[in-house]
Amino acid sequence: MSESVELLQTLIRNACVNDGTDSANEEANADDVASILSGCGADVEIFDAAPGRRSVISRLPGTDPNAPTLMLLGHTDVVPAHPSRWRHDPFGGELIDGFVWGRGSLDMLGHVATMAIAFRDYARSGNHRGGDIVFAAVADEEALSTKGTGWLLENQTDAMEADWVVTESGGSSIGPIDAPIISSLTAEKGAWRIRVTIRRDPVHSSMAYGTELSTQIAAEVISRINSYAHPIVITESWTQVVNDWWGGVLNSPMLDPKVMDSVLPHLPSFAAKNAFALTRMSTVVTGVETDDSWNTVPAEIRLEVDVRTLIGQSLDDVFDHLRNAVGELAESIEFTAIAGSDGSQSPIGTPLWDLMTDAARIQRPGASLKPVMATGITDARFYRHRGATAYGFGLYSERLPIEEIPLMLHGDNERVDVESLGMMGDLWSAMLGMFAERTTG
């Protein structure tokens, strides 16, 4: 069994679940990563944004201060899992039929494990030159990174500075073996965590007659937000995805707001879900909270709303859309932004793009990279907003078809095959070596 597989199993079993509350704790995964890096020859620093919210940053200094800095960026937290829905223990890290099962195996502990081993082995070689190389294993990505990359860039800027960043996701391929098309995440929607607060007079639930109930208002607000038909917007990012991946086959209808939604039911589910999400803002209520007892209609109800924006849409647009969605009810409820970030994008054809392409071709001769846009968010957005080039990348084997991976991300039965882990480890090693060559003056 490879060291990367063993490390991945350990990270899964640590169960560093981030549910967005103060109980989240990434110490175990951070400490195991730090242990792997110990003594490798690179500087290793540990930062705690809050109790339990631990990140590990390792920097290998280069020989040219004017060269760009390359960062391999991974997060060590995972989303919750419901064991009763899984075929195997989501925190067991079991190796079954060539797959490592467990929450975070794809998102993104497999990246963390292979990046850590590749970075360590490269640092141990003692032959580095060119620009600095950084490996970062950070906390809190799953809850908008206020105690992870966001906090680190604000409070430990020198440790986290980078010009070229590679993180999740990407690496799926289609096409013939001798000329595959490999996905690279170049753009992503914005994400905003919005609280909607509804206040009405409290009332004993046995005497509710004649009272405007907060629960009734909340139910109506939820229905309106979840069902609101956001306008279709054809962005430059979406146009690029359509042209690069679908060519002329679906070009016209997928770029025409008047007919797009009539085409979606005829597409495979994976393609339809992405096309819908990438052409409009989305607003979904994901949580309801009150402070009163079971026999009291509460005075205050708080709704958690997950809002995903297109590139170019701002927080002001979010509030405008929510007010339009709830209509006249907007006058008597409160909207608050808890955390979030606008959409972001990096151009293709950059030196980092070329580096990833050439490193991938060592294992996949004839490969070409094509850009994809994510419906979710990654920590790449922080670097794009700071002017850096950031992509999601990796390499997956044919045992992980492109249409299956999105279903496992935050879903059930998440797993990654051993072959893919080996391919990614080799990919990172190749990139580090090529980066040294290309940034040496």
Short mmCIF file of C-alpha atoms in Angstrom, two decimals:
data_model
loop_
_atom_site.label_atom_id
_atom_site.label_comp_id
_atom_site.label_asym_id
_atom_site.label_seq_id
_atom_site.Cartn_x
_atom_site.Cartn_y
_atom_site.Cartn_z
CA MET A 1 0.00 0.00 0.00
CA SER A 2 1.36 3.45 -0.93
CA GLU A 3 2.10 6.11 1.65
CA SER A 4 -0.44 8.43 0.01
CA VAL A 5 -3.19 5.84 0.45
CA GLU A 6 -2.27 5.33 4.10
CA LEU A 7 -2.22 9.08 4.75
CA LEU A 8 -5.59 9.51 3.05
CA GLN A 9 -7.08 6.76 5.20
CA THR A 10 -5.77 8.47 8.32
CA LEU A 11 -7.19 11.85 7.29
CA ILE A 12 -10.60 10.32 6.60
CA ARG A 13 -10.64 8.49 9.95
CA ASN A 14 -9.82 11.71 11.81
CA ALA A 15 -13.32 12.87 10.83
CA CYS A 16 -12.55 16.59 10.78
CA VAL A 17 -16.17 17.49 10.05
CA ASN A 18 -17.02 21.15 9.49
CA ASP A 19 -20.74 21.81 9.89
CA GLY A 20 -20.33 25.57 10.07
CA THR A 21 -20.51 25.70 13.87
CA ASP A 22 -17.86 26.42 16.50
CA SER A 23 -17.52 22.69 17.15
CA ALA A 24 -15.53 22.18 13.93
CA ASN A 25 -11.94 21.06 14.56
CA GLU A 26 -9.17 20.33 12.06
CA GLU A 27 -6.33 19.79 14.53
CA ALA A 28 -5.96 16.06 13.94
CA ASN A 29 -5.58 16.37 10.17
CA ALA A 30 -3.30 19.39 10.47
CA ASP A 31 -1.05 17.60 12.95
CA ASP A 32 -0.81 14.48 10.77
CA VAL A 33 0.13 16.58 7.74
CA ALA A 34 2.71 18.49 9.80
CA SER A 35 4.18 15.17 10.93
CA ILE A 36 4.58 14.05 7.32
CA LEU A 37 6.40 17.29 6.46
CA SER A 38 8.68 17.29 9.50
CA GLY A 39 12.35 17.31 8.62
CA CYS A 40 11.81 17.58 4.86
CA GLY A 41 13.98 20.69 4.52
CA ALA A 42 11.14 23.18 4.01
CA ASP A 43 9.91 25.69 6.58
CA VAL A 44 6.78 24.33 8.34
CA GLU A 45 4.48 26.68 10.27
CA ILE A 46 1.27 25.96 12.18
CA PHE A 47 -1.42 28.60 12.62
CA ASP A 48 -4.58 28.47 14.74
CA ALA A 49 -7.27 30.93 13.68
CA ALA A 50 -9.33 29.81 16.69
CA PRO A 51 -9.27 26.82 19.05
CA GLY A 52 -9.18 23.71 16.88
CA ARG A 53 -9.05 25.63 13.59
CA ARG A 54 -5.52 24.68 12.63
CA SER A 55 -3.72 25.14 9.30
CA VAL A 56 -0.26 24.02 8.18
CA ILE A 57 1.84 26.09 5.77
CA SER A 58 5.16 24.84 4.41
CA ARG A 59 7.39 26.97 2.19
CA LEU A 60 10.40 25.82 0.21
CA PRO A 61 12.46 28.93 -0.60
CA GLY A 62 13.69 29.28 -4.16
CA THR A 63 16.83 30.85 -5.55
CA ASP A 64 15.22 33.72 -7.49
CA PRO A 65 13.25 36.32 -5.47
CA ASN A 66 11.85 37.75 -8.70
CA ALA A 67 10.35 34.44 -9.86
CA PRO A 68 6.69 33.60 -9.19
CA THR A 69 5.67 31.52 -6.17
CA LEU A 70 3.77 28.28 -6.79
CA MET A 71 1.31 27.02 -4.17
CA LEU A 72 -0.34 23.62 -3.85
CA LEU A 73 -3.43 24.41 -1.77
CA GLY A 74 -5.64 21.86 0.00
CA HIS A 75 -8.21 21.93 2.79
CA THR A 76 -8.42 19.42 5.62
CA ASP A 77 -12.06 19.84 6.68
CA VAL A 78 -14.94 17.78 5.30
CA VAL A 79 -18.72 18.12 5.27
CA PRO A 80 -20.97 15.92 7.43
CA ALA A 81 -22.04 12.46 6.27
CA HIS A 82 -25.03 10.29 7.18
CA PRO A 83 -23.75 6.73 7.79
CA SER A 84 -27.15 5.11 7.25
CA ARG A 85 -27.11 6.27 3.64
CA TRP A 86 -23.63 4.93 2.82
CA ARG A 87 -22.67 1.44 1.69
CA HIS A 88 -19.54 1.64 3.88
CA ASP A 89 -18.55 3.66 6.95
CA PRO A 90 -18.01 7.26 5.74
CA PHE A 91 -15.22 7.68 8.28
CA GLY A 92 -13.73 4.20 8.00
CA GLY A 93 -11.27 4.93 5.19
CA GLU A 94 -11.70 1.35 3.98
CA LEU A 95 -9.82 0.10 0.92
CA ILE A 96 -12.31 -1.97 -1.08
CA ASP A 97 -11.81 -3.20 -4.66
CA GLY A 98 -9.15 -0.59 -5.31
CA PHE A 99 -11.14 2.36 -3.90
CA VAL A 100 -10.59 4.28 -0.67
CA TRP A 101 -14.04 5.00 0.76
CA GLY A 102 -14.81 7.95 2.97
CA ARG A 103 -16.00 11.48 3.40
CA GLY A 104 -13.42 13.81 1.89
CA SER A 105 -11.70 11.22 -0.28
CA LEU A 106 -12.51 13.42 -3.30
CA ASP A 107 -13.19 16.72 -1.51
CA MET A 108 -10.31 17.07 -0.96
CA LEU A 109 -8.28 14.83 1.29
CA GLY A 110 -7.01 12.84 -1.69
CA HIS A 111 -5.44 16.03 -3.00
CA VAL A 112 -4.03 16.87 0.44
CA ALA A 113 -2.45 13.43 0.88
CA THR A 114 -0.84 13.30 -2.56
CA MET A 115 0.26 16.94 -2.46
CA ALA A 116 1.85 16.50 0.98
CA ILE A 117 3.86 13.43 -0.06
CA ALA A 118 4.95 14.94 -3.39
CA PHE A 119 5.97 18.23 -1.74
CA ARG A 120 7.86 16.44 1.04
CA ASP A 121 9.76 14.18 -1.36
CA TYR A 122 10.65 17.08 -3.63
CA ALA A 123 11.86 19.18 -0.68
CA ARG A 124 13.97 16.27 0.57
CA SER A 125 15.82 16.11 -2.75
CA GLY A 126 17.54 19.39 -1.91
CA ASN A 127 17.74 20.38 -5.57
CA HIS A 128 15.17 23.18 -5.68
CA ARG A 129 15.82 26.40 -7.57
CA GLY A 130 13.73 29.10 -9.22
CA GLY A 131 10.69 30.46 -7.39
CA ASP A 132 9.35 29.58 -3.95
CA ILE A 133 7.04 26.56 -3.61
CA VAL A 134 4.37 26.47 -0.91
CA PHE A 135 2.17 23.64 0.29
CA ALA A 136 -0.81 24.73 2.38
CA ALA A 137 -3.23 22.42 4.21
CA VAL A 138 -5.88 24.76 5.57
CA ALA A 139 -8.97 24.71 7.77
CA ASP A 140 -12.55 25.85 7.24
CA GLU A 141 -12.90 25.77 3.46
CA GLU A 142 -16.31 24.11 3.77
CA ALA A 143 -17.72 27.07 5.76
CA LEU A 144 -16.45 29.92 3.55
CA SER A 145 -12.90 29.96 5.01
CA THR A 146 -13.35 32.67 7.61
CA LYS A 147 -11.03 30.59 9.84
CA GLY A 148 -8.97 29.22 6.98
CA THR A 149 -7.54 30.83 3.86
CA GLY A 150 -9.46 34.07 4.39
CA TRP A 151 -8.09 34.47 7.91
CA LEU A 152 -4.59 33.39 6.93
CA LEU A 153 -4.31 35.86 4.06
CA GLU A 154 -5.42 38.66 6.36
CA ASN A 155 -3.38 37.70 9.43
CA GLN A 156 -0.44 35.66 8.10
CA THR A 157 -0.02 37.23 4.68
CA ASP A 158 3.68 36.51 4.21
CA ALA A 159 3.18 32.78 4.82
CA MET A 160 0.32 32.56 2.31
CA GLU A 161 1.54 34.77 -0.52
CA ALA A 162 1.55 33.05 -3.92
CA ASP A 163 1.35 34.01 -7.59
CA TRP A 164 0.33 30.63 -9.05
CA VAL A 165 -2.12 28.44 -7.12
CA VAL A 166 -3.33 24.90 -7.82
CA THR A 167 -6.19 23.50 -5.74
CA GLU A 168 -9.44 21.56 -6.26
CA SER A 169 -11.03 20.43 -8.50
CA GLY A 170 -10.64 19.30 -12.10
CA GLY A 171 -8.76 16.34 -13.54
CA SER A 172 -11.67 14.47 -15.10
CA SER A 173 -11.25 13.51 -18.74
CA ILE A 174 -13.24 12.57 -21.80
CA GLY A 175 -12.24 11.53 -25.29
CA PRO A 176 -9.78 8.96 -26.63
CA ILE A 177 -6.91 7.64 -24.52
CA ASP A 178 -4.31 9.09 -26.90
CA ALA A 179 -5.88 12.58 -26.97
CA PRO A 180 -7.99 13.12 -23.84
CA ILE A 181 -9.58 16.39 -22.86
CA ILE A 182 -8.90 17.11 -19.19
CA SER A 183 -10.94 19.55 -17.13
CA SER A 184 -9.38 22.41 -15.19
CA LEU A 185 -11.44 24.64 -12.92
CA THR A 186 -10.84 28.21 -14.06
CA ALA A 187 -13.93 29.99 -12.75
CA GLU A 188 -16.53 29.64 -10.03
CA LYS A 189 -19.73 31.24 -8.88
CA GLY A 190 -19.82 33.50 -5.88
CA ALA A 191 -21.29 32.26 -2.61
CA TRP A 192 -23.12 34.19 0.07
CA ARG A 193 -24.46 32.96 3.39
CA ILE A 194 -27.52 35.09 4.07
CA ARG A 195 -29.67 35.18 7.20
CA VAL A 196 -33.33 36.08 6.84
CA THR A 197 -34.94 37.08 10.15
CA ILE A 198 -38.70 37.01 10.63
CA ARG A 199 -40.17 38.64 13.74
CA ARG A 200 -43.78 38.53 14.92
CA ASP A 201 -45.54 38.57 18.28
CA PRO A 202 -45.07 35.30 20.18
CA VAL A 203 -48.20 33.35 21.05
CA HIS A 204 -49.06 30.17 22.94
CA SER A 205 -49.66 27.53 20.30
CA SER A 206 -52.96 26.50 21.92
CA MET A 207 -54.40 29.96 21.27
CA ALA A 208 -53.10 30.83 17.83
CA TYR A 209 -56.43 31.84 16.33
CA GLY A 210 -56.47 35.34 14.86
CA THR A 211 -52.70 35.84 15.10
CA GLU A 212 -50.26 36.40 12.23
CA LEU A 213 -47.95 33.49 12.97
CA SER A 214 -44.21 33.75 12.41
CA THR A 215 -44.20 30.12 11.25
CA GLN A 216 -46.74 30.85 8.51
CA ILE A 217 -44.71 33.81 7.30
CA ALA A 218 -41.54 31.69 7.38
CA ALA A 219 -43.17 28.92 5.35
CA GLU A 220 -44.24 31.41 2.70
CA VAL A 221 -40.80 33.05 2.61
CA ILE A 222 -39.13 29.66 2.20
CA SER A 223 -41.47 28.71 -0.63
CA ARG A 224 -40.94 31.96 -2.48
CA ILE A 225 -37.14 31.97 -2.13
CA ASN A 226 -36.77 28.34 -3.21
CA SER A 227 -39.09 28.66 -6.21
CA TYR A 228 -38.07 32.10 -7.46
CA ALA A 229 -37.26 32.07 -11.17
CA HIS A 230 -33.99 33.98 -11.41
CA PRO A 231 -33.34 35.53 -14.82
CA ILE A 232 -31.00 33.65 -17.18
CA VAL A 233 -27.71 35.45 -17.75
CA ILE A 234 -25.32 34.31 -20.48
CA THR A 235 -21.88 35.21 -19.17
CA GLU A 236 -18.54 35.13 -20.94
CA SER A 237 -17.52 32.23 -18.70
CA TRP A 238 -20.55 30.16 -19.67
CA THR A 239 -20.02 30.94 -23.36
CA GLN A 240 -16.45 29.67 -23.10
CA VAL A 241 -17.57 26.43 -21.41
CA VAL A 242 -20.20 25.78 -24.09
CA ASN A 243 -17.84 26.46 -26.97
CA ASP A 244 -14.97 24.43 -25.52
CA TRP A 245 -16.91 21.38 -24.36
CA TRP A 246 -19.97 21.19 -26.61
CA GLY A 247 -18.79 22.92 -29.76
CA GLY A 248 -21.47 23.45 -32.34
CA VAL A 249 -23.74 20.58 -31.25
CA LEU A 250 -25.63 22.51 -28.60
CA ASN A 251 -24.04 25.88 -29.10
CA SER A 252 -27.06 27.87 -30.17
CA PRO A 253 -29.75 26.69 -27.71
CA MET A 254 -27.39 26.62 -24.74
CA LEU A 255 -26.52 30.27 -25.34
CA ASP A 256 -30.09 31.42 -26.01
CA PRO A 257 -32.05 32.40 -22.86
CA LYS A 258 -35.34 32.04 -24.75
CA VAL A 259 -34.97 28.32 -25.43
CA MET A 260 -32.37 27.05 -22.94
CA ASP A 261 -34.78 25.79 -20.30
CA SER A 262 -36.75 23.83 -22.90
CA VAL A 263 -33.53 21.99 -23.83
CA LEU A 264 -32.43 21.07 -20.29
CA PRO A 265 -34.91 18.17 -19.77
CA HIS A 266 -33.38 16.42 -22.80
CA LEU A 267 -29.81 16.53 -21.44
CA PRO A 268 -28.16 14.02 -19.11
CA SER A 269 -28.92 14.94 -15.50
CA PHE A 270 -25.33 16.02 -14.74
CA ALA A 271 -25.19 18.36 -17.75
CA ALA A 272 -28.65 19.80 -17.09
CA LYS A 273 -27.91 20.58 -13.44
CA ASN A 274 -24.70 22.38 -14.36
CA ALA A 275 -26.23 24.31 -17.25
CA PHE A 276 -29.08 25.49 -15.05
CA ALA A 277 -26.78 26.53 -12.18
CA LEU A 278 -24.20 28.29 -14.34
CA THR A 279 -26.68 30.55 -16.12
CA ARG A 280 -28.48 32.19 -13.19
CA MET A 281 -28.25 33.13 -9.54
CA SER A 282 -29.57 30.48 -7.16
CA THR A 283 -31.20 30.96 -3.75
CA VAL A 284 -31.99 27.99 -1.52
CA VAL A 285 -33.07 27.94 2.13
CA THR A 286 -30.86 25.41 3.91
CA GLY A 287 -31.71 25.90 7.59
CA VAL A 288 -34.40 27.10 10.03
CA GLU A 289 -33.70 28.15 13.61
CA THR A 290 -35.83 29.36 16.54
CA ASP A 291 -35.27 29.85 20.26
CA ASP A 292 -38.69 28.98 21.71
CA SER A 293 -40.29 25.84 23.04
CA TRP A 294 -42.47 23.33 21.23
CA ASN A 295 -45.69 24.90 22.51
CA THR A 296 -44.91 28.49 21.57
CA VAL A 297 -45.13 30.07 18.16
CA PRO A 298 -41.80 31.87 18.20
CA ALA A 299 -41.26 35.59 18.16
CA GLU A 300 -38.25 35.18 15.87
CA ILE A 301 -37.36 32.70 13.14
CA ARG A 302 -34.01 32.77 11.36
CA LEU A 303 -33.56 31.23 7.94
CA GLU A 304 -30.18 30.31 6.47
CA VAL A 305 -30.06 30.95 2.73
CA ASP A 306 -27.32 29.71 0.39
CA VAL A 307 -27.00 32.15 -2.50
CA ARG A 308 -24.76 31.45 -5.49
CA THR A 309 -24.02 34.36 -7.81
CA LEU A 310 -22.68 34.57 -11.33
CA ILE A 311 -19.45 36.40 -12.11
CA GLY A 312 -20.32 40.09 -12.16
CA GLN A 313 -23.17 39.84 -9.65
CA SER A 314 -22.62 41.59 -6.31
CA LEU A 315 -24.02 41.42 -2.80
CA ASP A 316 -26.38 44.25 -3.72
CA ASP A 317 -27.73 42.02 -6.50
CA VAL A 318 -28.25 39.25 -3.93
CA PHE A 319 -30.41 41.47 -1.74
CA ASP A 320 -32.33 42.75 -4.78
CA HIS A 321 -33.08 39.19 -5.92
CA LEU A 322 -34.19 38.11 -2.45
CA ARG A 323 -36.50 41.11 -2.09
CA ASN A 324 -37.99 40.38 -5.50
CA ALA A 325 -38.44 36.74 -4.53
CA VAL A 326 -40.38 37.41 -1.30
CA GLY A 327 -42.35 40.35 -2.70
CA GLU A 328 -44.38 42.41 -0.23
CA LEU A 329 -43.04 40.34 2.69
CA ALA A 330 -39.65 42.04 2.26
CA GLU A 331 -40.98 45.10 4.12
CA SER A 332 -41.33 43.19 7.39
CA ILE A 333 -38.30 40.87 7.38
CA GLU A 334 -34.56 41.45 7.73
CA PHE A 335 -31.74 40.32 5.39
CA THR A 336 -28.17 40.03 6.72
CA ALA A 337 -24.99 38.84 4.98
CA ILE A 338 -23.07 36.51 7.32
CA ALA A 339 -20.17 35.73 4.97
CA GLY A 340 -19.46 35.38 1.30
CA SER A 341 -17.52 36.27 -1.80
CA ASP A 342 -18.13 37.29 -5.39
CA GLY A 343 -17.50 34.96 -8.32
CA SER A 344 -13.99 34.73 -9.75
CA GLN A 345 -12.10 33.62 -12.85
CA SER A 346 -8.55 33.09 -14.12
CA PRO A 347 -7.72 33.24 -17.84
CA ILE A 348 -6.42 30.22 -19.70
CA GLY A 349 -3.18 30.13 -21.69
CA THR A 350 -1.04 31.39 -18.81
CA PRO A 351 2.40 29.99 -17.87
CA LEU A 352 0.70 28.00 -15.08
CA TRP A 353 -1.81 26.60 -17.59
CA ASP A 354 1.10 25.48 -19.78
CA LEU A 355 2.86 23.95 -16.77
CA MET A 356 -0.21 21.89 -15.84
CA THR A 357 -0.70 20.79 -19.45
CA ASP A 358 2.89 19.62 -19.88
CA ALA A 359 2.91 17.83 -16.52
CA ALA A 360 -0.34 16.02 -17.39
CA ARG A 361 1.04 14.94 -20.77
CA ILE A 362 3.73 12.86 -19.08
CA GLN A 363 0.97 10.45 -18.09
CA ARG A 364 -1.56 11.36 -20.77
CA PRO A 365 0.34 12.05 -24.02
CA GLY A 366 -1.68 14.18 -26.37
CA ALA A 367 -3.84 15.60 -23.59
CA SER A 368 -5.35 19.06 -23.80
CA LEU A 369 -6.87 21.11 -20.98
CA LYS A 370 -10.33 22.65 -21.20
CA PRO A 371 -11.77 25.16 -18.73
CA VAL A 372 -14.76 24.43 -16.52
CA MET A 373 -16.74 26.67 -14.19
CA ALA A 374 -17.83 25.49 -10.75
CA THR A 375 -21.28 25.90 -9.29
CA GLY A 376 -19.66 25.87 -5.85
CA ILE A 377 -16.65 27.73 -4.51
CA THR A 378 -13.04 26.93 -3.64
CA ASP A 379 -10.27 28.80 -1.87
CA ALA A 380 -8.93 29.75 -5.30
CA ARG A 381 -11.25 32.74 -5.21
CA PHE A 382 -9.14 34.50 -2.57
CA TYR A 383 -6.12 34.42 -4.84
CA ARG A 384 -7.99 35.43 -7.97
CA HIS A 385 -9.38 38.45 -6.14
CA ARG A 386 -5.79 39.34 -5.20
CA GLY A 387 -4.60 39.17 -8.81
CA ALA A 388 -3.00 35.71 -8.71
CA THR A 389 -3.62 32.92 -11.23
CA ALA A 390 -5.50 30.02 -9.64
CA TYR A 391 -6.87 26.78 -11.08
CA GLY A 392 -8.43 23.59 -9.86
CA PHE A 393 -6.65 20.54 -11.23
CA GLY A 394 -5.74 16.91 -10.70
CA LEU A 395 -5.84 13.64 -12.63
CA TYR A 396 -8.42 10.88 -12.35
CA SER A 397 -8.39 7.45 -13.94
CA GLU A 398 -11.08 5.92 -16.11
CA ARG A 399 -12.48 4.28 -12.96
CA LEU A 400 -13.89 7.70 -12.01
CA PRO A 401 -16.04 8.89 -14.93
CA ILE A 402 -16.54 12.64 -15.26
CA GLU A 403 -20.29 12.40 -14.60
CA GLU A 404 -19.92 10.44 -11.34
CA ILE A 405 -17.53 12.68 -9.42
CA PRO A 406 -19.96 15.61 -8.88
CA LEU A 407 -22.57 13.22 -7.46
CA MET A 408 -20.18 12.14 -4.70
CA LEU A 409 -19.01 15.63 -3.72
CA HIS A 410 -21.06 16.37 -0.57
CA GLY A 411 -23.11 13.30 -1.50
CA ASP A 412 -23.20 9.66 -0.44
CA ASN A 413 -20.62 6.91 -1.02
CA GLU A 414 -17.71 9.23 -1.75
CA ARG A 415 -14.59 7.35 -2.81
CA VAL A 416 -11.42 7.60 -4.88
CA ASP A 417 -9.48 4.84 -6.59
CA VAL A 418 -5.88 4.04 -5.81
CA GLU A 419 -4.86 4.49 -9.44
CA SER A 420 -6.10 8.10 -9.38
CA LEU A 421 -4.13 8.80 -6.21
CA GLY A 422 -1.00 7.51 -7.88
CA MET A 423 -1.65 9.63 -10.96
CA MET A 424 -2.11 12.77 -8.88
CA GLY A 425 1.03 12.15 -6.87
CA ASP A 426 3.02 11.80 -10.08
CA LEU A 427 1.33 14.93 -11.46
CA TRP A 428 2.36 17.10 -8.51
CA SER A 429 5.91 15.74 -8.62
CA ALA A 430 6.19 16.55 -12.31
CA MET A 431 4.81 20.04 -11.80
CA LEU A 432 7.27 20.83 -9.02
CA GLY A 433 10.24 19.72 -11.10
CA MET A 434 9.08 21.59 -14.21
CA PHE A 435 8.34 24.72 -12.17
CA ALA A 436 11.93 24.78 -10.90
CA GLU A 437 13.27 24.47 -14.44
CA ARG A 438 10.98 27.15 -15.89
CA THR A 439 11.54 29.75 -13.17
CA THR A 440 15.32 29.47 -13.01
CA GLY A 441 16.93 32.53 -14.53
#
